[in-house]
Amino acid sequence: MATKEDIRSSRRLHRRTLTPEHLASAGESLAQHGTAWAASVSPDAGATFAVYLGVAFEPPTIPLITSLHKAGHRVLLPVCEPGRLLSWVYWTPETAFVRSPYAPIDEPEGERLESSVIAGTAGIFMPATAVDRDGNRIGQGGGYYDRLLQGLDASGGRPPTIAVVFDDDLLPSGSIPAEAFDRPVRQALTPSGVVHLHEGPEEN
């Protein structure tokens, strides 16, 4: 079995071959399917969802963020803090972004809230470089989201989670080695739609 770093490197290399047209089309499809998923987990408008800002060759999430906002939902975006912790900022169309000093991502400016705010969200859109059919996910390697989910699981307040990937990043069962600290997801959001995965922890 390939290591996580091998898979992460392979997927990143593949993503760099994607054209601007492919990225734009993927972003629009992710917005459509992601907003429908949001409606399925929280039928009422005005729910809060945790998302992230896809940068470079990651799946584009600005269309999704904008679509959720237009649907009446509130959106929280992450900020990397020391100790591999995340804080969160509410996004609006006027939100400005700055480069993180801790990770290769852009982060929103604004009032930072502790990760305990995520327990009250309707769902979490999670970054991933790959996810397999068992629900095992590979992130960017920082461990921020695994640590977030560990805390939510320990408190019993974990919302539904969905990993955002391109279609080719969805791998067969058994492709990704699972470690004790990993927290599987139950669904994947791809440009082709929402995929229900075989395994994953029970979610509230």
mmCIF file of N, CA and C in Angstrom, residues 16-127:
data_model
loop_
_atom_site.group_PDB
_atom_site.id
_atom_site.type_symbol
_atom_site.label_atom_id
_atom_site.label_comp_id
_atom_site.label_asym_id
_atom_site.label_seq_id
_atom_site.Cartn_x
_atom_site.Cartn_y
_atom_site.Cartn_z
ATOM 1 N N ARG A 16 -2.007 19.713 -10.528
ATOM 2 C CA ARG A 16 -1.307 20.784 -11.233
ATOM 3 C C ARG A 16 -1.504 20.707 -12.746
ATOM 4 N N THR A 17 -2.023 19.596 -13.249
ATOM 5 C CA THR A 17 -2.292 19.468 -14.686
ATOM 6 C C THR A 17 -3.666 20.020 -15.066
ATOM 7 N N LEU A 18 -4.481 20.372 -14.079
ATOM 8 C CA LEU A 18 -5.833 20.837 -14.362
ATOM 9 C C LEU A 18 -5.814 22.243 -14.950
ATOM 10 N N THR A 19 -6.630 22.457 -15.948
ATOM 11 C CA THR A 19 -6.690 23.749 -16.620
ATOM 12 C C THR A 19 -7.581 24.714 -15.849
ATOM 13 N N PRO A 20 -7.427 26.021 -16.078
ATOM 14 C CA PRO A 20 -8.327 26.987 -15.442
ATOM 15 C C PRO A 20 -9.797 26.705 -15.757
ATOM 16 N N GLU A 21 -10.063 26.229 -16.963
ATOM 17 C CA GLU A 21 -11.433 25.915 -17.336
ATOM 18 C C GLU A 21 -11.976 24.744 -16.508
ATOM 19 N N HIS A 22 -11.119 23.734 -16.304
ATOM 20 C CA HIS A 22 -11.525 22.585 -15.499
ATOM 21 C C HIS A 22 -11.792 23.024 -14.059
ATOM 22 N N LEU A 23 -10.917 23.847 -13.515
ATOM 23 C CA LEU A 23 -11.093 24.311 -12.146
ATOM 24 C C LEU A 23 -12.376 25.127 -11.997
ATOM 25 N N ALA A 24 -12.641 26.003 -12.970
ATOM 26 C CA ALA A 24 -13.842 26.832 -12.897
ATOM 27 C C ALA A 24 -15.101 25.972 -12.971
ATOM 28 N N SER A 25 -15.105 24.994 -13.866
ATOM 29 C CA SER A 25 -16.255 24.106 -13.992
ATOM 30 C C SER A 25 -16.456 23.288 -12.723
ATOM 31 N N ALA A 26 -15.345 22.798 -12.150
ATOM 32 C CA ALA A 26 -15.437 22.033 -10.916
ATOM 33 C C ALA A 26 -16.001 22.882 -9.792
ATOM 34 N N GLY A 27 -15.565 24.128 -9.709
ATOM 35 C CA GLY A 27 -16.055 25.010 -8.656
ATOM 36 C C GLY A 27 -17.555 25.222 -8.731
ATOM 37 N N GLU A 28 -18.071 25.418 -9.929
ATOM 38 C CA GLU A 28 -19.514 25.618 -10.081
ATOM 39 C C GLU A 28 -20.289 24.358 -9.719
ATOM 40 N N SER A 29 -19.775 23.190 -10.108
ATOM 41 C CA SER A 29 -20.455 21.934 -9.780
ATOM 42 C C SER A 29 -20.412 21.655 -8.283
ATOM 43 N N LEU A 30 -19.266 21.918 -7.662
ATOM 44 C CA LEU A 30 -19.158 21.736 -6.212
ATOM 45 C C LEU A 30 -20.135 22.649 -5.476
ATOM 46 N N ALA A 31 -20.308 23.854 -5.968
ATOM 47 C CA ALA A 31 -21.254 24.779 -5.343
ATOM 48 C C ALA A 31 -22.679 24.243 -5.434
ATOM 49 N N GLN A 32 -23.041 23.731 -6.604
ATOM 50 C CA GLN A 32 -24.393 23.209 -6.794
ATOM 51 C C GLN A 32 -24.668 22.018 -5.878
ATOM 52 N N HIS A 33 -23.766 21.030 -5.920
ATOM 53 C CA HIS A 33 -23.981 19.821 -5.125
ATOM 54 C C HIS A 33 -23.779 20.087 -3.629
ATOM 55 N N GLY A 34 -22.839 20.966 -3.303
ATOM 56 C CA GLY A 34 -22.598 21.279 -1.901
ATOM 57 C C GLY A 34 -23.757 22.019 -1.262
ATOM 58 N N THR A 35 -24.370 22.927 -1.997
ATOM 59 C CA THR A 35 -25.527 23.649 -1.463
ATOM 60 C C THR A 35 -26.713 22.710 -1.289
ATOM 61 N N ALA A 36 -26.860 21.754 -2.211
ATOM 62 C CA ALA A 36 -27.920 20.748 -2.067
ATOM 63 C C ALA A 36 -27.667 19.870 -0.842
ATOM 64 N N TRP A 37 -26.394 19.501 -0.610
ATOM 65 C CA TRP A 37 -26.061 18.714 0.583
ATOM 66 C C TRP A 37 -26.389 19.504 1.846
ATOM 67 N N ALA A 38 -26.051 20.790 1.840
ATOM 68 C CA ALA A 38 -26.355 21.635 2.995
ATOM 69 C C ALA A 38 -27.854 21.642 3.280
ATOM 70 N N ALA A 39 -28.651 21.715 2.230
ATOM 71 C CA ALA A 39 -30.106 21.704 2.407
ATOM 72 C C ALA A 39 -30.586 20.360 2.951
ATOM 73 N N SER A 40 -29.888 19.288 2.604
ATOM 74 C CA SER A 40 -30.302 17.961 3.066
ATOM 75 C C SER A 40 -30.000 17.745 4.549
ATOM 76 N N VAL A 41 -28.934 18.365 5.057
ATOM 77 C CA VAL A 41 -28.602 18.190 6.483
ATOM 78 C C VAL A 41 -29.242 19.271 7.349
ATOM 79 N N SER A 42 -29.644 20.376 6.719
ATOM 80 C CA SER A 42 -30.319 21.445 7.460
ATOM 81 C C SER A 42 -31.313 22.131 6.526
ATOM 82 N N PRO A 43 -32.550 21.622 6.478
ATOM 83 C CA PRO A 43 -33.532 22.156 5.529
ATOM 84 C C PRO A 43 -33.862 23.629 5.729
ATOM 85 N N ASP A 44 -33.683 24.133 6.951
ATOM 86 C CA ASP A 44 -34.030 25.525 7.225
ATOM 87 C C ASP A 44 -32.895 26.462 6.826
ATOM 88 N N ALA A 45 -33.243 27.567 6.184
ATOM 89 C CA ALA A 45 -32.240 28.583 5.866
ATOM 90 C C ALA A 45 -31.725 29.207 7.152
ATOM 91 N N GLY A 46 -30.514 29.718 7.085
ATOM 92 C CA GLY A 46 -29.954 30.381 8.252
ATOM 93 C C GLY A 46 -29.060 29.503 9.092
ATOM 94 N N ALA A 47 -28.768 28.284 8.621
ATOM 95 C CA ALA A 47 -27.835 27.419 9.338
ATOM 96 C C ALA A 47 -26.412 27.921 9.129
ATOM 97 N N THR A 48 -25.495 27.439 9.959
ATOM 98 C CA THR A 48 -24.087 27.798 9.836
ATOM 99 C C THR A 48 -23.292 26.584 9.380
ATOM 100 N N PHE A 49 -22.407 26.788 8.404
ATOM 101 C CA PHE A 49 -21.552 25.724 7.900
ATOM 102 C C PHE A 49 -20.092 26.164 7.967
ATOM 103 N N ALA A 50 -19.240 25.226 8.345
ATOM 104 C CA ALA A 50 -17.797 25.453 8.306
ATOM 105 C C ALA A 50 -17.286 25.029 6.939
ATOM 106 N N VAL A 51 -16.601 25.920 6.270
ATOM 107 C CA VAL A 51 -16.050 25.622 4.943
ATOM 108 C C VAL A 51 -14.562 25.968 5.017
ATOM 109 N N TYR A 52 -13.889 26.090 3.916
ATOM 110 C CA TYR A 52 -12.492 26.518 3.866
ATOM 111 C C TYR A 52 -12.277 27.156 2.504
ATOM 112 N N LEU A 53 -11.217 27.899 2.366
ATOM 113 C CA LEU A 53 -10.925 28.564 1.095
ATOM 114 C C LEU A 53 -9.947 27.707 0.296
ATOM 115 N N GLY A 54 -10.415 27.119 -0.799
ATOM 116 C CA GLY A 54 -9.531 26.348 -1.672
ATOM 117 C C GLY A 54 -8.598 27.284 -2.431
ATOM 118 N N VAL A 55 -7.301 26.998 -2.402
ATOM 119 C CA VAL A 55 -6.325 27.855 -3.065
ATOM 120 C C VAL A 55 -5.548 27.051 -4.100
ATOM 121 N N ALA A 56 -4.923 27.775 -5.039
ATOM 122 C CA ALA A 56 -4.079 27.155 -6.080
ATOM 123 C C ALA A 56 -4.875 26.084 -6.813
ATOM 124 N N PHE A 57 -4.400 24.829 -6.771
ATOM 125 C CA PHE A 57 -5.040 23.749 -7.521
ATOM 126 C C PHE A 57 -5.955 22.887 -6.654
ATOM 127 N N GLU A 58 -6.326 23.377 -5.483
ATOM 128 C CA GLU A 58 -7.334 22.693 -4.686
ATOM 129 C C GLU A 58 -8.707 22.874 -5.343
ATOM 130 N N PRO A 59 -9.666 22.009 -4.999
ATOM 131 C CA PRO A 59 -11.029 22.249 -5.494
ATOM 132 C C PRO A 59 -11.491 23.652 -5.095
ATOM 133 N N PRO A 60 -11.951 24.449 -6.052
ATOM 134 C CA PRO A 60 -12.340 25.830 -5.734
ATOM 135 C C PRO A 60 -13.591 25.846 -4.848
ATOM 136 N N THR A 61 -13.544 26.612 -3.779
ATOM 137 C CA THR A 61 -14.686 26.656 -2.867
ATOM 138 C C THR A 61 -15.362 28.025 -2.775
ATOM 139 N N ILE A 62 -14.794 29.039 -3.394
ATOM 140 C CA ILE A 62 -15.458 30.353 -3.369
ATOM 141 C C ILE A 62 -16.874 30.272 -3.951
ATOM 142 N N PRO A 63 -17.098 29.560 -5.064
ATOM 143 C CA PRO A 63 -18.486 29.443 -5.538
ATOM 144 C C PRO A 63 -19.400 28.778 -4.511
ATOM 145 N N LEU A 64 -18.901 27.771 -3.805
ATOM 146 C CA LEU A 64 -19.685 27.113 -2.761
ATOM 147 C C LEU A 64 -19.973 28.068 -1.613
ATOM 148 N N ILE A 65 -18.948 28.770 -1.154
ATOM 149 C CA ILE A 65 -19.119 29.730 -0.061
ATOM 150 C C ILE A 65 -20.162 30.775 -0.436
ATOM 151 N N THR A 66 -20.058 31.288 -1.647
ATOM 152 C CA THR A 66 -20.997 32.312 -2.126
ATOM 153 C C THR A 66 -22.405 31.753 -2.240
ATOM 154 N N SER A 67 -22.517 30.531 -2.745
ATOM 155 C CA SER A 67 -23.829 29.909 -2.907
ATOM 156 C C SER A 67 -24.501 29.663 -1.559
ATOM 157 N N LEU A 68 -23.734 29.200 -0.577
ATOM 158 C CA LEU A 68 -24.294 28.997 0.757
ATOM 159 C C LEU A 68 -24.791 30.316 1.338
ATOM 160 N N HIS A 69 -24.006 31.356 1.138
ATOM 161 C CA HIS A 69 -24.391 32.684 1.635
ATOM 162 C C HIS A 69 -25.685 33.149 0.967
ATOM 163 N N LYS A 70 -25.786 32.960 -0.342
ATOM 164 C CA LYS A 70 -26.989 33.385 -1.067
ATOM 165 C C LYS A 70 -28.214 32.583 -0.635
ATOM 166 N N ALA A 71 -27.983 31.349 -0.190
ATOM 167 C CA ALA A 71 -29.083 30.504 0.287
ATOM 168 C C ALA A 71 -29.527 30.885 1.696
ATOM 169 N N GLY A 72 -28.854 31.858 2.293
ATOM 170 C CA GLY A 72 -29.244 32.335 3.602
ATOM 171 C C GLY A 72 -28.456 31.747 4.756
ATOM 172 N N HIS A 73 -27.447 30.933 4.456
ATOM 173 C CA HIS A 73 -26.649 30.320 5.505
ATOM 174 C C HIS A 73 -25.500 31.238 5.933
ATOM 175 N N ARG A 74 -24.973 30.971 7.122
ATOM 176 C CA ARG A 74 -23.766 31.642 7.581
ATOM 177 C C ARG A 74 -22.584 30.707 7.338
ATOM 178 N N VAL A 75 -21.424 31.292 7.037
ATOM 179 C CA VAL A 75 -20.238 30.510 6.698
ATOM 180 C C VAL A 75 -19.091 30.887 7.621
ATOM 181 N N LEU A 76 -18.485 29.870 8.228
ATOM 182 C CA LEU A 76 -17.279 30.037 9.032
ATOM 183 C C LEU A 76 -16.079 29.526 8.247
ATOM 184 N N LEU A 77 -15.007 30.306 8.225
ATOM 185 C CA LEU A 77 -13.771 29.907 7.562
ATOM 186 C C LEU A 77 -12.653 29.794 8.594
ATOM 187 N N PRO A 78 -11.708 28.870 8.384
ATOM 188 C CA PRO A 78 -10.687 28.610 9.403
ATOM 189 C C PRO A 78 -9.486 29.544 9.338
ATOM 190 N N VAL A 79 -8.854 29.682 10.492
ATOM 191 C CA VAL A 79 -7.579 30.383 10.628
ATOM 192 C C VAL A 79 -6.640 29.465 11.407
ATOM 193 N N CYS A 80 -5.442 29.222 10.883
ATOM 194 C CA CYS A 80 -4.474 28.360 11.562
ATOM 195 C C CYS A 80 -3.812 29.115 12.709
ATOM 196 N N GLU A 81 -3.773 28.445 13.854
ATOM 197 C CA GLU A 81 -3.165 29.021 15.045
ATOM 198 C C GLU A 81 -1.980 28.149 15.475
ATOM 199 N N PRO A 82 -1.122 28.659 16.364
ATOM 200 C CA PRO A 82 -0.023 27.820 16.870
ATOM 201 C C PRO A 82 -0.560 26.558 17.534
ATOM 202 N N GLY A 83 0.276 25.501 17.518
ATOM 203 C CA GLY A 83 -0.139 24.240 18.120
ATOM 204 C C GLY A 83 -1.082 23.434 17.267
ATOM 205 N N ARG A 84 -1.142 23.728 15.980
ATOM 206 C CA ARG A 84 -2.022 23.030 15.036
ATOM 207 C C ARG A 84 -3.491 23.129 15.434
ATOM 208 N N LEU A 85 -3.861 24.289 15.938
ATOM 209 C CA LEU A 85 -5.242 24.560 16.296
ATOM 210 C C LEU A 85 -5.859 25.490 15.265
ATOM 211 N N LEU A 86 -7.183 25.469 15.192
ATOM 212 C CA LEU A 86 -7.915 26.339 14.286
ATOM 213 C C LEU A 86 -8.791 27.291 15.078
ATOM 214 N N SER A 87 -8.864 28.525 14.613
ATOM 215 C CA SER A 87 -9.924 29.418 15.038
ATOM 216 C C SER A 87 -10.774 29.711 13.798
ATOM 217 N N TRP A 88 -11.878 30.440 13.976
ATOM 218 C CA TRP A 88 -12.862 30.568 12.893
ATOM 219 C C TRP A 88 -13.369 31.998 12.798
ATOM 220 N N VAL A 89 -13.618 32.425 11.566
ATOM 221 C CA VAL A 89 -14.110 33.774 11.288
ATOM 222 C C VAL A 89 -15.351 33.664 10.413
ATOM 223 N N TYR A 90 -16.392 34.418 10.742
ATOM 224 C CA TYR A 90 -17.574 34.462 9.872
ATOM 225 C C TYR A 90 -17.235 35.214 8.580
ATOM 226 N N TRP A 91 -17.637 34.624 7.450
ATOM 227 C CA TRP A 91 -17.366 35.209 6.138
ATOM 228 C C TRP A 91 -18.555 36.023 5.652
ATOM 229 N N THR A 92 -18.259 37.132 5.001
ATOM 230 C CA THR A 92 -19.244 37.890 4.228
ATOM 231 C C THR A 92 -18.588 38.240 2.892
ATOM 232 N N PRO A 93 -19.357 38.698 1.912
ATOM 233 C CA PRO A 93 -18.741 39.082 0.631
ATOM 234 C C PRO A 93 -17.690 40.177 0.765
ATOM 235 N N GLU A 94 -17.690 40.896 1.877
ATOM 236 C CA GLU A 94 -16.719 41.973 2.072
ATOM 237 C C GLU A 94 -15.453 41.486 2.794
ATOM 238 N N THR A 95 -15.403 40.227 3.186
ATOM 239 C CA THR A 95 -14.276 39.717 3.956
ATOM 240 C C THR A 95 -12.981 39.778 3.148
ATOM 241 N N ALA A 96 -11.918 40.288 3.754
ATOM 242 C CA ALA A 96 -10.593 40.314 3.125
ATOM 243 C C ALA A 96 -9.800 39.089 3.577
ATOM 244 N N PHE A 97 -8.819 38.698 2.745
ATOM 245 C CA PHE A 97 -8.001 37.528 3.046
ATOM 246 C C PHE A 97 -6.530 37.917 3.125
ATOM 247 N N VAL A 98 -5.811 37.192 3.996
ATOM 248 C CA VAL A 98 -4.364 37.360 4.116
ATOM 249 C C VAL A 98 -3.727 35.973 4.110
ATOM 250 N N ARG A 99 -2.435 35.914 3.783
ATOM 251 C CA ARG A 99 -1.736 34.638 3.762
ATOM 252 C C ARG A 99 -1.412 34.184 5.184
ATOM 253 N N SER A 100 -1.664 32.919 5.462
ATOM 254 C CA SER A 100 -1.390 32.380 6.794
ATOM 255 C C SER A 100 0.114 32.293 7.042
ATOM 256 N N PRO A 101 0.570 32.613 8.242
ATOM 257 C CA PRO A 101 1.980 32.422 8.579
ATOM 258 C C PRO A 101 2.309 30.975 8.936
ATOM 259 N N TYR A 102 1.278 30.127 9.062
ATOM 260 C CA TYR A 102 1.491 28.763 9.529
ATOM 261 C C TYR A 102 1.229 27.687 8.475
ATOM 262 N N ALA A 103 0.522 28.017 7.410
ATOM 263 C CA ALA A 103 0.166 27.018 6.392
ATOM 264 C C ALA A 103 0.013 27.722 5.045
ATOM 265 N N PRO A 104 0.155 26.983 3.934
ATOM 266 C CA PRO A 104 0.054 27.602 2.600
ATOM 267 C C PRO A 104 -1.393 27.842 2.184
ATOM 268 N N ILE A 105 -2.105 28.639 2.981
ATOM 269 C CA ILE A 105 -3.502 28.924 2.702
ATOM 270 C C ILE A 105 -3.761 30.411 2.902
ATOM 271 N N ASP A 106 -4.870 30.887 2.334
ATOM 272 C CA ASP A 106 -5.341 32.239 2.586
ATOM 273 C C ASP A 106 -6.400 32.183 3.682
ATOM 274 N N GLU A 107 -6.358 33.161 4.575
ATOM 275 C CA GLU A 107 -7.250 33.155 5.728
ATOM 276 C C GLU A 107 -8.039 34.458 5.814
ATOM 277 N N PRO A 108 -9.257 34.392 6.354
ATOM 278 C CA PRO A 108 -10.081 35.594 6.460
ATOM 279 C C PRO A 108 -9.643 36.482 7.613
ATOM 280 N N GLU A 109 -9.786 37.774 7.416
ATOM 281 C CA GLU A 109 -9.587 38.715 8.508
ATOM 282 C C GLU A 109 -10.923 38.919 9.226
ATOM 283 N N GLY A 110 -10.853 39.112 10.525
ATOM 284 C CA GLY A 110 -12.071 39.338 11.291
ATOM 285 C C GLY A 110 -11.942 38.777 12.694
ATOM 286 N N GLU A 111 -13.016 38.878 13.461
ATOM 287 C CA GLU A 111 -13.013 38.367 14.832
ATOM 288 C C GLU A 111 -12.838 36.849 14.826
ATOM 289 N N ARG A 112 -11.862 36.374 15.587
ATOM 290 C CA ARG A 112 -11.577 34.944 15.640
ATOM 291 C C ARG A 112 -12.340 34.279 16.779
ATOM 292 N N LEU A 113 -12.993 33.173 16.452
ATOM 293 C CA LEU A 113 -13.760 32.408 17.427
ATOM 294 C C LEU A 113 -13.082 31.067 17.656
ATOM 295 N N GLU A 114 -13.174 30.549 18.875
ATOM 296 C CA GLU A 114 -12.574 29.260 19.185
ATOM 297 C C GLU A 114 -13.307 28.133 18.469
ATOM 298 N N SER A 115 -12.635 26.990 18.340
ATOM 299 C CA SER A 115 -13.207 25.872 17.591
ATOM 300 C C SER A 115 -14.455 25.281 18.230
ATOM 301 N N SER A 116 -14.740 25.643 19.479
ATOM 302 C CA SER A 116 -15.979 25.178 20.096
ATOM 303 C C SER A 116 -17.207 25.648 19.326
ATOM 304 N N VAL A 117 -17.060 26.718 18.528
ATOM 305 C CA VAL A 117 -18.179 27.217 17.735
ATOM 306 C C VAL A 117 -18.620 26.192 16.686
ATOM 307 N N ILE A 118 -17.718 25.301 16.286
ATOM 308 C CA ILE A 118 -18.026 24.342 15.223
ATOM 309 C C ILE A 118 -19.048 23.306 15.675
ATOM 310 N N ALA A 119 -19.114 23.037 16.982
ATOM 311 C CA ALA A 119 -20.098 22.069 17.487
ATOM 312 C C ALA A 119 -21.528 22.518 17.182
ATOM 313 N N GLY A 120 -21.725 23.820 17.009
ATOM 314 C CA GLY A 120 -23.058 24.329 16.730
ATOM 315 C C GLY A 120 -23.374 24.501 15.260
ATOM 316 N N THR A 121 -22.472 24.079 14.379
ATOM 317 C CA THR A 121 -22.724 24.202 12.948
ATOM 318 C C THR A 121 -23.572 23.032 12.447
ATOM 319 N N ALA A 122 -24.137 23.212 11.262
ATOM 320 C CA ALA A 122 -24.948 22.155 10.653
ATOM 321 C C ALA A 122 -24.101 21.156 9.883
ATOM 322 N N GLY A 123 -22.873 21.527 9.531
ATOM 323 C CA GLY A 123 -22.018 20.621 8.780
ATOM 324 C C GLY A 123 -20.653 21.236 8.531
ATOM 325 N N ILE A 124 -19.683 20.364 8.203
ATOM 326 C CA ILE A 124 -18.302 20.790 7.967
ATOM 327 C C ILE A 124 -17.868 20.311 6.587
ATOM 328 N N PHE A 125 -17.507 21.240 5.721
ATOM 329 C CA PHE A 125 -16.878 20.915 4.440
ATOM 330 C C PHE A 125 -15.374 20.875 4.686
ATOM 331 N N MET A 126 -14.762 19.701 4.510
ATOM 332 C CA MET A 126 -13.370 19.507 4.896
ATOM 333 C C MET A 126 -12.443 19.430 3.695
ATOM 334 N N PRO A 127 -11.265 20.049 3.772
ATOM 335 C CA PRO A 127 -10.279 19.905 2.697
ATOM 336 C C PRO A 127 -9.693 18.501 2.700
#
